[in-house]
Amino acid sequence: MDTVTVNLGTRSYPIHIGSGVLTALGQLLNQQNFPAGRIGVVTDTHVGKHYREHVTHTLGASGFDPVFIEIPAGEEHKNLTWLAFLYDKLVEGRLERTSPLLALGGGVIGDLTGFAAATFQRGVPFIQVPTTLLAQVDASVGGKTAVNHPAGKNLIGAFYQPRMVAIDVETLKTLPRREFVAGIAEVIKYGVILSPELFLLLEEELSVLLDLNPFLLTCIVKTCCQLKALVVEEDETERDYRAILNFGHTLGHAIESTTDYECFLHGEAVALGMVFAARLSQLRGLCRSTTSERVCRLIKQAGLPVDIPTNLAEERLRKGIETDKKVAGGKVKFVCIEDIGKTRFEFLSAKEIAEHL
């Protein structure tokens, strides 16, 4: 087991990464001095059928009394309706102010549970146990929690750091193939914006990663967590620098919201957004064509989409960009690239962005 620490003073927390971490979950909670007793475990219907029994056993063996709450799987359920359902179940389960709330699942479960933890009884301890690649390398670290609004993605939320993150790469074996590939988009993102070494590793070892090699998975997840920890430590609440993590997300979120979260997984939409951002960077003379081509080629080789469907209307995407939570003064802080591992912000209107679609 490897451990990465997110250093935030008194709110610092460990990220435990490896194979078989789930079996040690109860012991890890004991080591972090979580009080024995009731613990809320929020999961979705897909993850629950694989891991509910296992997690119940490991938590029970360490003195915890888990109260399981299941949410239907899918981004379309990350909303206020299901947040209210979650609150109701926490009240019914007699969860107290000191009772931890554990998210067992992907980014949707992590975001929803984290926001509930931030607001239920004015804040209860929060634990992330991500079971998708996307959540393991990105969504579970950094404290962003949110639910979607019909007008846009993640418009209602809070920064609320977990007390611990436990990542078991073995859970990726039960992940649907499409979900795993979608998670690779976020791995590629970290290579593009922060690490030429990670990007080169992906170019050279992509086939090994796609075969779910546990050693390489652990190495890559650890690297991504280290990179994100450095960014979060520098700018926890995204006042400036942390916005580089939004590479590909401005258009990606617009694609998701304008298609009602029914056509693309988050990673797939982000892949389209990264291809667009790389090409836009080239068009604006910020990066060489070879840089843009490397990004697009790796995304395509991973099995991710690279072409925006022609049936997505430019007008709808423009409106989706306009309601992005990162818009300020009518401008988007759009993340462009100058080279692999080097970014810059361009302040563009939704109209300026949409003109290139």
Tab-separated table of C-alpha atoms in Angstrom:
chain	number	residue	atom	x	y	z
A	1	MET	CA	0.000	0.000	0.000
A	2	ASP	CA	1.274	3.474	-0.943
A	3	THR	CA	0.172	6.630	0.840
A	4	VAL	CA	0.017	10.171	-0.531
A	5	THR	CA	-0.723	13.045	1.849
A	6	VAL	CA	-2.705	16.145	0.917
A	7	ASN	CA	-1.081	18.805	3.098
A	8	LEU	CA	-3.690	21.310	4.257
A	9	GLY	CA	-2.544	22.024	7.795
A	10	THR	CA	-4.983	20.713	10.379
A	11	ARG	CA	-7.205	19.388	7.559
A	12	SER	CA	-4.479	17.263	5.951
A	13	TYR	CA	-5.498	13.745	4.994
A	14	PRO	CA	-3.998	10.525	3.622
A	15	ILE	CA	-4.745	8.824	0.305
A	16	HIS	CA	-4.092	5.083	0.609
A	17	ILE	CA	-3.516	3.358	-2.755
A	18	GLY	CA	-2.946	-0.273	-3.669
A	19	SER	CA	-4.408	-3.721	-4.266
A	20	GLY	CA	-6.632	-5.104	-1.509
A	21	VAL	CA	-7.089	-1.775	0.284
A	22	LEU	CA	-10.816	-2.458	0.612
A	23	THR	CA	-10.112	-5.436	2.879
A	24	ALA	CA	-8.220	-3.157	5.266
A	25	LEU	CA	-10.827	-0.373	5.202
A	26	GLY	CA	-12.025	-0.857	8.780
A	27	GLN	CA	-8.472	-0.934	10.110
A	28	LEU	CA	-7.593	2.243	8.204
A	29	LEU	CA	-10.569	4.019	9.764
A	30	ASN	CA	-9.440	2.850	13.211
A	31	GLN	CA	-5.953	4.217	12.518
A	32	GLN	CA	-7.497	7.592	11.686
A	33	ASN	CA	-9.337	7.504	15.026
A	34	PHE	CA	-12.837	7.450	13.626
A	35	PRO	CA	-15.210	6.567	16.487
A	36	ALA	CA	-16.645	3.048	16.415
A	37	GLY	CA	-20.396	2.864	15.878
A	38	ARG	CA	-22.740	3.967	13.156
A	39	ILE	CA	-21.323	4.917	9.761
A	40	GLY	CA	-23.278	5.896	6.651
A	41	VAL	CA	-22.170	4.148	3.463
A	42	VAL	CA	-23.534	5.674	0.262
A	43	THR	CA	-23.193	3.677	-2.928
A	44	ASP	CA	-25.044	3.064	-6.193
A	45	THR	CA	-26.968	0.038	-7.377
A	46	HIS	CA	-24.114	-1.240	-9.552
A	47	VAL	CA	-21.319	-0.915	-6.999
A	48	GLY	CA	-23.485	-2.127	-4.137
A	49	LYS	CA	-24.076	-5.551	-5.654
A	50	HIS	CA	-20.313	-6.117	-5.921
A	51	TYR	CA	-19.021	-4.702	-2.638
A	52	ARG	CA	-21.822	-4.255	-0.097
A	53	GLU	CA	-21.226	-7.595	1.622
A	54	HIS	CA	-17.435	-7.201	1.638
A	55	VAL	CA	-17.543	-3.661	3.048
A	56	THR	CA	-20.143	-4.656	5.650
A	57	HIS	CA	-17.801	-7.390	6.870
A	58	THR	CA	-14.612	-5.310	7.005
A	59	LEU	CA	-16.351	-2.409	8.756
A	60	GLY	CA	-18.174	-4.680	11.191
A	61	ALA	CA	-14.966	-6.473	12.114
A	62	SER	CA	-13.479	-3.111	13.168
A	63	GLY	CA	-16.393	-2.050	15.354
A	64	PHE	CA	-18.468	-0.059	12.879
A	65	ASP	CA	-22.208	-0.390	12.278
A	66	PRO	CA	-22.743	0.458	8.574
A	67	VAL	CA	-26.002	1.952	7.340
A	68	PHE	CA	-26.111	1.413	3.570
A	69	ILE	CA	-27.900	3.885	1.301
A	70	GLU	CA	-28.176	3.090	-2.424
A	71	ILE	CA	-28.685	5.640	-5.197
A	72	PRO	CA	-29.486	4.612	-8.785
A	73	ALA	CA	-26.352	4.632	-10.928
A	74	GLY	CA	-25.854	7.468	-13.415
A	75	GLU	CA	-25.007	11.169	-13.661
A	76	GLU	CA	-28.694	11.998	-14.136
A	77	HIS	CA	-29.246	11.176	-10.446
A	78	LYS	CA	-26.709	13.712	-9.151
A	79	ASN	CA	-29.339	16.313	-8.385
A	80	LEU	CA	-31.330	17.949	-5.590
A	81	THR	CA	-34.038	15.281	-5.695
A	82	TRP	CA	-31.644	12.482	-4.833
A	83	LEU	CA	-29.772	14.706	-2.389
A	84	ALA	CA	-33.070	15.118	-0.505
A	85	PHE	CA	-33.524	11.330	-0.616
A	86	LEU	CA	-30.061	10.939	0.902
A	87	TYR	CA	-30.846	13.397	3.709
A	88	ASP	CA	-34.045	11.466	4.497
A	89	LYS	CA	-32.119	8.194	4.751
A	90	LEU	CA	-29.482	9.757	7.016
A	91	VAL	CA	-32.219	10.945	9.366
A	92	GLU	CA	-33.970	7.560	9.255
A	93	GLY	CA	-30.666	5.808	9.963
A	94	ARG	CA	-30.104	8.018	13.034
A	95	LEU	CA	-26.744	9.268	11.827
A	96	GLU	CA	-25.237	11.689	14.332
A	97	ARG	CA	-22.909	14.641	14.008
A	98	THR	CA	-19.876	12.435	14.706
A	99	SER	CA	-21.044	9.625	12.407
A	100	PRO	CA	-18.795	9.389	9.326
A	101	LEU	CA	-20.297	9.389	5.849
A	102	LEU	CA	-18.464	7.146	3.383
A	103	ALA	CA	-18.780	7.395	-0.406
A	104	LEU	CA	-18.344	3.988	-2.061
A	105	GLY	CA	-18.485	4.438	-5.819
A	106	GLY	CA	-17.554	6.735	-8.670
A	107	GLY	CA	-17.562	10.489	-9.094
A	108	VAL	CA	-21.338	10.845	-8.909
A	109	ILE	CA	-21.514	9.100	-5.529
A	110	GLY	CA	-18.471	10.992	-4.268
A	111	ASP	CA	-19.854	14.397	-5.284
A	112	LEU	CA	-23.345	13.711	-3.940
A	113	THR	CA	-22.149	12.160	-0.676
A	114	GLY	CA	-19.547	14.864	-0.139
A	115	PHE	CA	-22.112	17.633	-0.501
A	116	ALA	CA	-24.430	15.797	1.897
A	117	ALA	CA	-21.543	15.416	4.368
A	118	ALA	CA	-20.750	19.129	4.106
A	119	THR	CA	-24.317	20.133	4.916
A	120	PHE	CA	-25.940	17.395	7.029
A	121	GLN	CA	-25.975	18.617	10.643
A	122	ARG	CA	-23.662	21.403	9.434
A	123	GLY	CA	-20.937	18.948	8.528
A	124	VAL	CA	-20.041	15.348	9.336
A	125	PRO	CA	-16.758	13.458	8.732
A	126	PHE	CA	-16.384	12.420	5.092
A	127	ILE	CA	-14.488	9.444	3.619
A	128	GLN	CA	-13.886	8.716	-0.061
A	129	VAL	CA	-13.612	5.120	-1.313
A	130	PRO	CA	-13.590	5.571	-5.116
A	131	THR	CA	-14.239	2.524	-7.304
A	132	THR	CA	-13.837	4.036	-10.790
A	133	LEU	CA	-10.610	5.129	-12.453
A	134	LEU	CA	-11.955	8.636	-12.975
A	135	ALA	CA	-12.796	9.012	-9.283
A	136	GLN	CA	-9.522	7.426	-8.145
A	137	VAL	CA	-7.294	9.762	-10.132
A	138	ASP	CA	-9.346	12.926	-9.843
A	139	ALA	CA	-12.816	13.295	-8.324
A	140	SER	CA	-12.084	11.770	-4.901
A	141	VAL	CA	-9.213	14.160	-4.128
A	142	GLY	CA	-9.430	17.875	-3.498
A	143	GLY	CA	-12.753	18.428	-1.768
A	144	LYS	CA	-14.991	19.508	-4.631
A	145	THR	CA	-18.556	18.361	-3.916
A	146	ALA	CA	-21.674	19.239	-5.879
A	147	VAL	CA	-24.945	18.342	-7.508
A	148	ASN	CA	-26.139	19.328	-10.959
A	149	HIS	CA	-28.808	21.873	-11.864
A	150	PRO	CA	-30.882	21.778	-15.070
A	151	ALA	CA	-28.984	24.886	-16.198
A	152	GLY	CA	-25.540	23.333	-15.802
A	153	LYS	CA	-23.248	20.811	-14.183
A	154	ASN	CA	-22.048	21.155	-10.565
A	155	LEU	CA	-23.707	24.540	-10.085
A	156	ILE	CA	-24.672	23.750	-6.478
A	157	GLY	CA	-21.874	22.591	-4.228
A	158	ALA	CA	-19.195	23.252	-1.652
A	159	PHE	CA	-15.503	22.706	-1.012
A	160	TYR	CA	-15.380	20.036	1.693
A	161	GLN	CA	-12.261	17.947	2.122
A	162	PRO	CA	-12.491	14.247	3.034
A	163	ARG	CA	-10.779	12.952	6.153
A	164	MET	CA	-9.342	9.988	4.241
A	165	VAL	CA	-9.287	8.503	0.746
A	166	ALA	CA	-8.899	4.730	0.297
A	167	ILE	CA	-8.222	3.542	-3.264
A	168	ASP	CA	-8.292	-0.161	-4.146
A	169	VAL	CA	-7.246	-0.648	-7.775
A	170	GLU	CA	-8.748	-4.163	-7.657
A	171	THR	CA	-12.211	-2.583	-7.842
A	172	LEU	CA	-11.423	-1.570	-11.430
A	173	LYS	CA	-11.771	-5.214	-12.460
A	174	THR	CA	-15.542	-5.016	-11.943
A	175	LEU	CA	-15.810	-1.671	-13.728
A	176	PRO	CA	-17.538	-1.769	-17.151
A	177	ARG	CA	-14.980	-1.367	-19.929
A	178	ARG	CA	-16.514	1.860	-21.192
A	179	GLU	CA	-16.285	3.390	-17.698
A	180	PHE	CA	-12.633	2.391	-17.368
A	181	VAL	CA	-11.710	3.912	-20.732
A	182	ALA	CA	-13.599	7.095	-19.828
A	183	GLY	CA	-11.427	7.374	-16.717
A	184	ILE	CA	-8.284	7.359	-18.831
A	185	ALA	CA	-9.329	10.792	-20.091
A	186	GLU	CA	-8.567	12.294	-16.675
A	187	VAL	CA	-5.219	10.478	-16.555
A	188	ILE	CA	-4.320	11.961	-19.936
A	189	LYS	CA	-5.391	15.372	-18.632
A	190	TYR	CA	-2.801	15.236	-15.860
A	191	GLY	CA	-0.102	14.340	-18.356
A	192	VAL	CA	-1.066	17.182	-20.690
A	193	ILE	CA	-1.241	19.923	-18.076
A	194	LEU	CA	1.373	18.921	-15.517
A	195	SER	CA	3.640	16.012	-16.422
A	196	PRO	CA	5.442	15.331	-19.699
A	197	GLU	CA	6.805	12.175	-18.015
A	198	LEU	CA	3.309	10.828	-17.329
A	199	PHE	CA	2.213	11.691	-20.862
A	200	LEU	CA	5.195	9.853	-22.348
A	201	LEU	CA	4.509	6.850	-20.089
A	202	LEU	CA	0.945	6.727	-21.420
A	203	GLU	CA	2.178	6.917	-25.017
A	204	GLU	CA	4.554	4.018	-24.399
A	205	GLU	CA	2.483	1.812	-22.059
A	206	LEU	CA	-1.139	2.507	-23.027
A	207	SER	CA	-1.796	-1.106	-24.037
A	208	VAL	CA	-0.516	-2.321	-20.649
A	209	LEU	CA	-2.791	0.145	-18.870
A	210	LEU	CA	-5.768	-0.990	-20.961
A	211	ASP	CA	-5.015	-4.552	-19.815
A	212	LEU	CA	-5.472	-3.374	-16.188
A	213	ASN	CA	-1.947	-4.229	-15.083
A	214	PRO	CA	-2.208	-3.700	-11.272
A	215	PHE	CA	1.371	-2.436	-10.861
A	216	LEU	CA	0.997	0.165	-13.602
A	217	LEU	CA	-2.470	1.123	-12.353
A	218	THR	CA	-1.158	1.737	-8.842
A	219	CYS	CA	1.757	3.759	-10.231
A	220	ILE	CA	-0.488	5.916	-12.417
A	221	VAL	CA	-3.161	6.466	-9.770
A	222	LYS	CA	-0.474	7.451	-7.253
A	223	THR	CA	1.133	9.864	-9.736
A	224	CYS	CA	-2.194	11.544	-10.522
A	225	CYS	CA	-3.031	11.854	-6.815
A	226	GLN	CA	0.381	13.403	-6.132
A	227	LEU	CA	-0.104	15.902	-8.946
A	228	LYS	CA	-3.580	16.857	-7.793
A	229	ALA	CA	-2.434	17.147	-4.184
A	230	LEU	CA	0.218	19.671	-5.233
A	231	VAL	CA	-2.383	21.751	-7.078
A	232	VAL	CA	-4.898	21.616	-4.205
A	233	GLU	CA	-2.227	22.564	-1.679
A	234	GLU	CA	-1.367	25.592	-3.821
A	235	ASP	CA	-4.957	26.744	-4.406
A	236	GLU	CA	-7.562	24.788	-2.439
A	237	THR	CA	-10.678	26.736	-3.453
A	238	GLU	CA	-9.769	27.453	-7.081
A	239	ARG	CA	-9.068	31.152	-6.824
A	240	ASP	CA	-6.524	30.894	-9.614
A	241	TYR	CA	-3.994	28.090	-10.228
A	242	ARG	CA	-6.328	25.136	-9.541
A	243	ALA	CA	-8.342	26.142	-12.611
A	244	ILE	CA	-5.741	24.339	-14.761
A	245	LEU	CA	-7.532	21.127	-13.714
A	246	ASN	CA	-10.464	22.311	-15.839
A	247	PHE	CA	-8.577	21.536	-19.050
A	248	GLY	CA	-11.164	20.052	-21.405
A	249	HIS	CA	-13.974	20.565	-18.920
A	250	THR	CA	-15.523	23.810	-20.193
A	251	LEU	CA	-16.767	22.235	-23.410
A	252	GLY	CA	-17.034	18.813	-21.756
A	253	HIS	CA	-19.543	20.033	-19.181
A	254	ALA	CA	-21.516	21.882	-21.882
A	255	ILE	CA	-21.726	18.680	-23.919
A	256	GLU	CA	-22.931	16.721	-20.887
A	257	SER	CA	-25.599	19.220	-19.839
A	258	THR	CA	-26.949	19.895	-23.332
A	259	THR	CA	-27.377	16.147	-23.932
A	260	ASP	CA	-29.062	15.659	-20.512
A	261	TYR	CA	-26.186	13.387	-19.360
A	262	GLU	CA	-27.545	10.598	-21.554
A	263	CYS	CA	-25.100	10.361	-24.464
A	264	PHE	CA	-21.614	10.685	-23.001
A	265	LEU	CA	-19.876	9.598	-19.843
A	266	HIS	CA	-18.025	12.410	-18.087
A	267	GLY	CA	-14.614	11.211	-19.280
A	268	GLU	CA	-15.847	10.920	-22.859
A	269	ALA	CA	-17.143	14.497	-22.816
A	270	VAL	CA	-13.876	15.702	-21.278
A	271	ALA	CA	-11.949	13.879	-24.015
A	272	LEU	CA	-13.893	15.837	-26.628
A	273	GLY	CA	-13.200	18.998	-24.659
A	274	MET	CA	-9.463	18.284	-24.500
A	275	VAL	CA	-9.231	17.642	-28.233
A	276	PHE	CA	-11.059	20.914	-28.838
A	277	ALA	CA	-8.859	22.823	-26.371
A	278	ALA	CA	-5.682	21.447	-27.962
A	279	ARG	CA	-6.850	22.404	-31.447
A	280	LEU	CA	-7.990	25.830	-30.242
A	281	SER	CA	-4.564	26.351	-28.663
A	282	GLN	CA	-2.958	25.535	-32.002
A	283	LEU	CA	-5.313	27.851	-33.914
A	284	ARG	CA	-4.482	30.713	-31.566
A	285	GLY	CA	-0.763	30.128	-32.111
A	286	LEU	CA	-0.137	29.013	-28.540
A	287	CYS	CA	1.235	25.552	-29.296
A	288	ARG	CA	2.788	23.712	-32.210
A	289	SER	CA	0.713	21.430	-34.399
A	290	THR	CA	2.829	18.471	-33.223
A	291	THR	CA	1.743	19.127	-29.622
A	292	SER	CA	-1.931	19.248	-30.548
A	293	GLU	CA	-1.535	16.118	-32.662
A	294	ARG	CA	0.090	14.175	-29.792
A	295	VAL	CA	-2.833	15.002	-27.502
A	296	CYS	CA	-5.451	14.052	-30.076
A	297	ARG	CA	-3.628	10.865	-31.067
A	298	LEU	CA	-3.295	9.581	-27.495
A	299	ILE	CA	-6.960	10.277	-26.763
A	300	LYS	CA	-7.990	8.409	-29.907
A	301	GLN	CA	-5.655	5.473	-29.177
A	302	ALA	CA	-7.227	5.135	-25.732
A	303	GLY	CA	-10.573	4.505	-27.410
A	304	LEU	CA	-12.076	7.868	-26.494
A	305	PRO	CA	-14.108	10.076	-28.872
A	306	VAL	CA	-12.313	12.871	-30.690
A	307	ASP	CA	-15.019	14.313	-32.959
A	308	ILE	CA	-17.929	16.381	-31.682
A	309	PRO	CA	-21.156	14.881	-33.122
A	310	THR	CA	-22.623	17.043	-35.853
A	311	ASN	CA	-26.084	16.873	-34.272
A	312	LEU	CA	-24.894	18.916	-31.295
A	313	ALA	CA	-26.068	22.415	-32.159
A	314	GLU	CA	-23.505	25.199	-31.763
A	315	GLU	CA	-26.146	27.466	-30.214
A	316	ARG	CA	-26.987	24.953	-27.448
A	317	LEU	CA	-23.323	24.387	-26.675
A	318	ARG	CA	-22.727	28.139	-26.513
A	319	LYS	CA	-25.544	28.512	-23.981
A	320	GLY	CA	-24.123	25.600	-22.041
A	321	ILE	CA	-20.744	27.349	-21.883
A	322	GLU	CA	-22.392	30.630	-20.797
A	323	THR	CA	-23.881	28.949	-17.704
A	324	ASP	CA	-20.568	27.350	-16.720
A	325	LYS	CA	-19.799	28.135	-13.069
A	326	LYS	CA	-16.338	29.404	-14.094
A	327	VAL	CA	-17.732	32.309	-16.160
A	328	ALA	CA	-16.827	35.714	-14.689
A	329	GLY	CA	-17.599	39.040	-16.311
A	330	GLY	CA	-18.906	37.216	-19.356
A	331	LYS	CA	-15.570	35.492	-19.936
A	332	VAL	CA	-14.465	31.897	-19.432
A	333	LYS	CA	-11.062	31.200	-17.919
A	334	PHE	CA	-10.305	28.741	-20.695
A	335	VAL	CA	-7.354	26.394	-20.228
A	336	CYS	CA	-5.084	26.223	-23.263
A	337	ILE	CA	-1.742	24.489	-23.724
A	338	GLU	CA	1.626	25.755	-24.897
A	339	ASP	CA	3.337	22.364	-24.719
A	340	ILE	CA	2.901	19.025	-22.985
A	341	GLY	CA	3.078	19.931	-19.284
A	342	LYS	CA	2.656	23.678	-19.837
A	343	THR	CA	-0.668	25.551	-19.784
A	344	ARG	CA	-1.945	29.095	-19.965
A	345	PHE	CA	-5.308	30.765	-19.404
A	346	GLU	CA	-7.144	32.550	-22.189
A	347	PHE	CA	-10.141	34.685	-21.199
A	348	LEU	CA	-12.731	34.034	-23.887
A	349	SER	CA	-16.439	34.638	-24.273
A	350	ALA	CA	-18.766	31.725	-24.966
A	351	LYS	CA	-19.287	33.179	-28.422
A	352	GLU	CA	-15.542	33.248	-29.129
A	353	ILE	CA	-15.248	29.624	-28.012
A	354	ALA	CA	-18.307	28.463	-29.948
A	355	GLU	CA	-17.080	30.094	-33.164
A	356	HIS	CA	-14.347	27.456	-33.340
A	357	LEU	CA	-16.751	24.509	-32.975
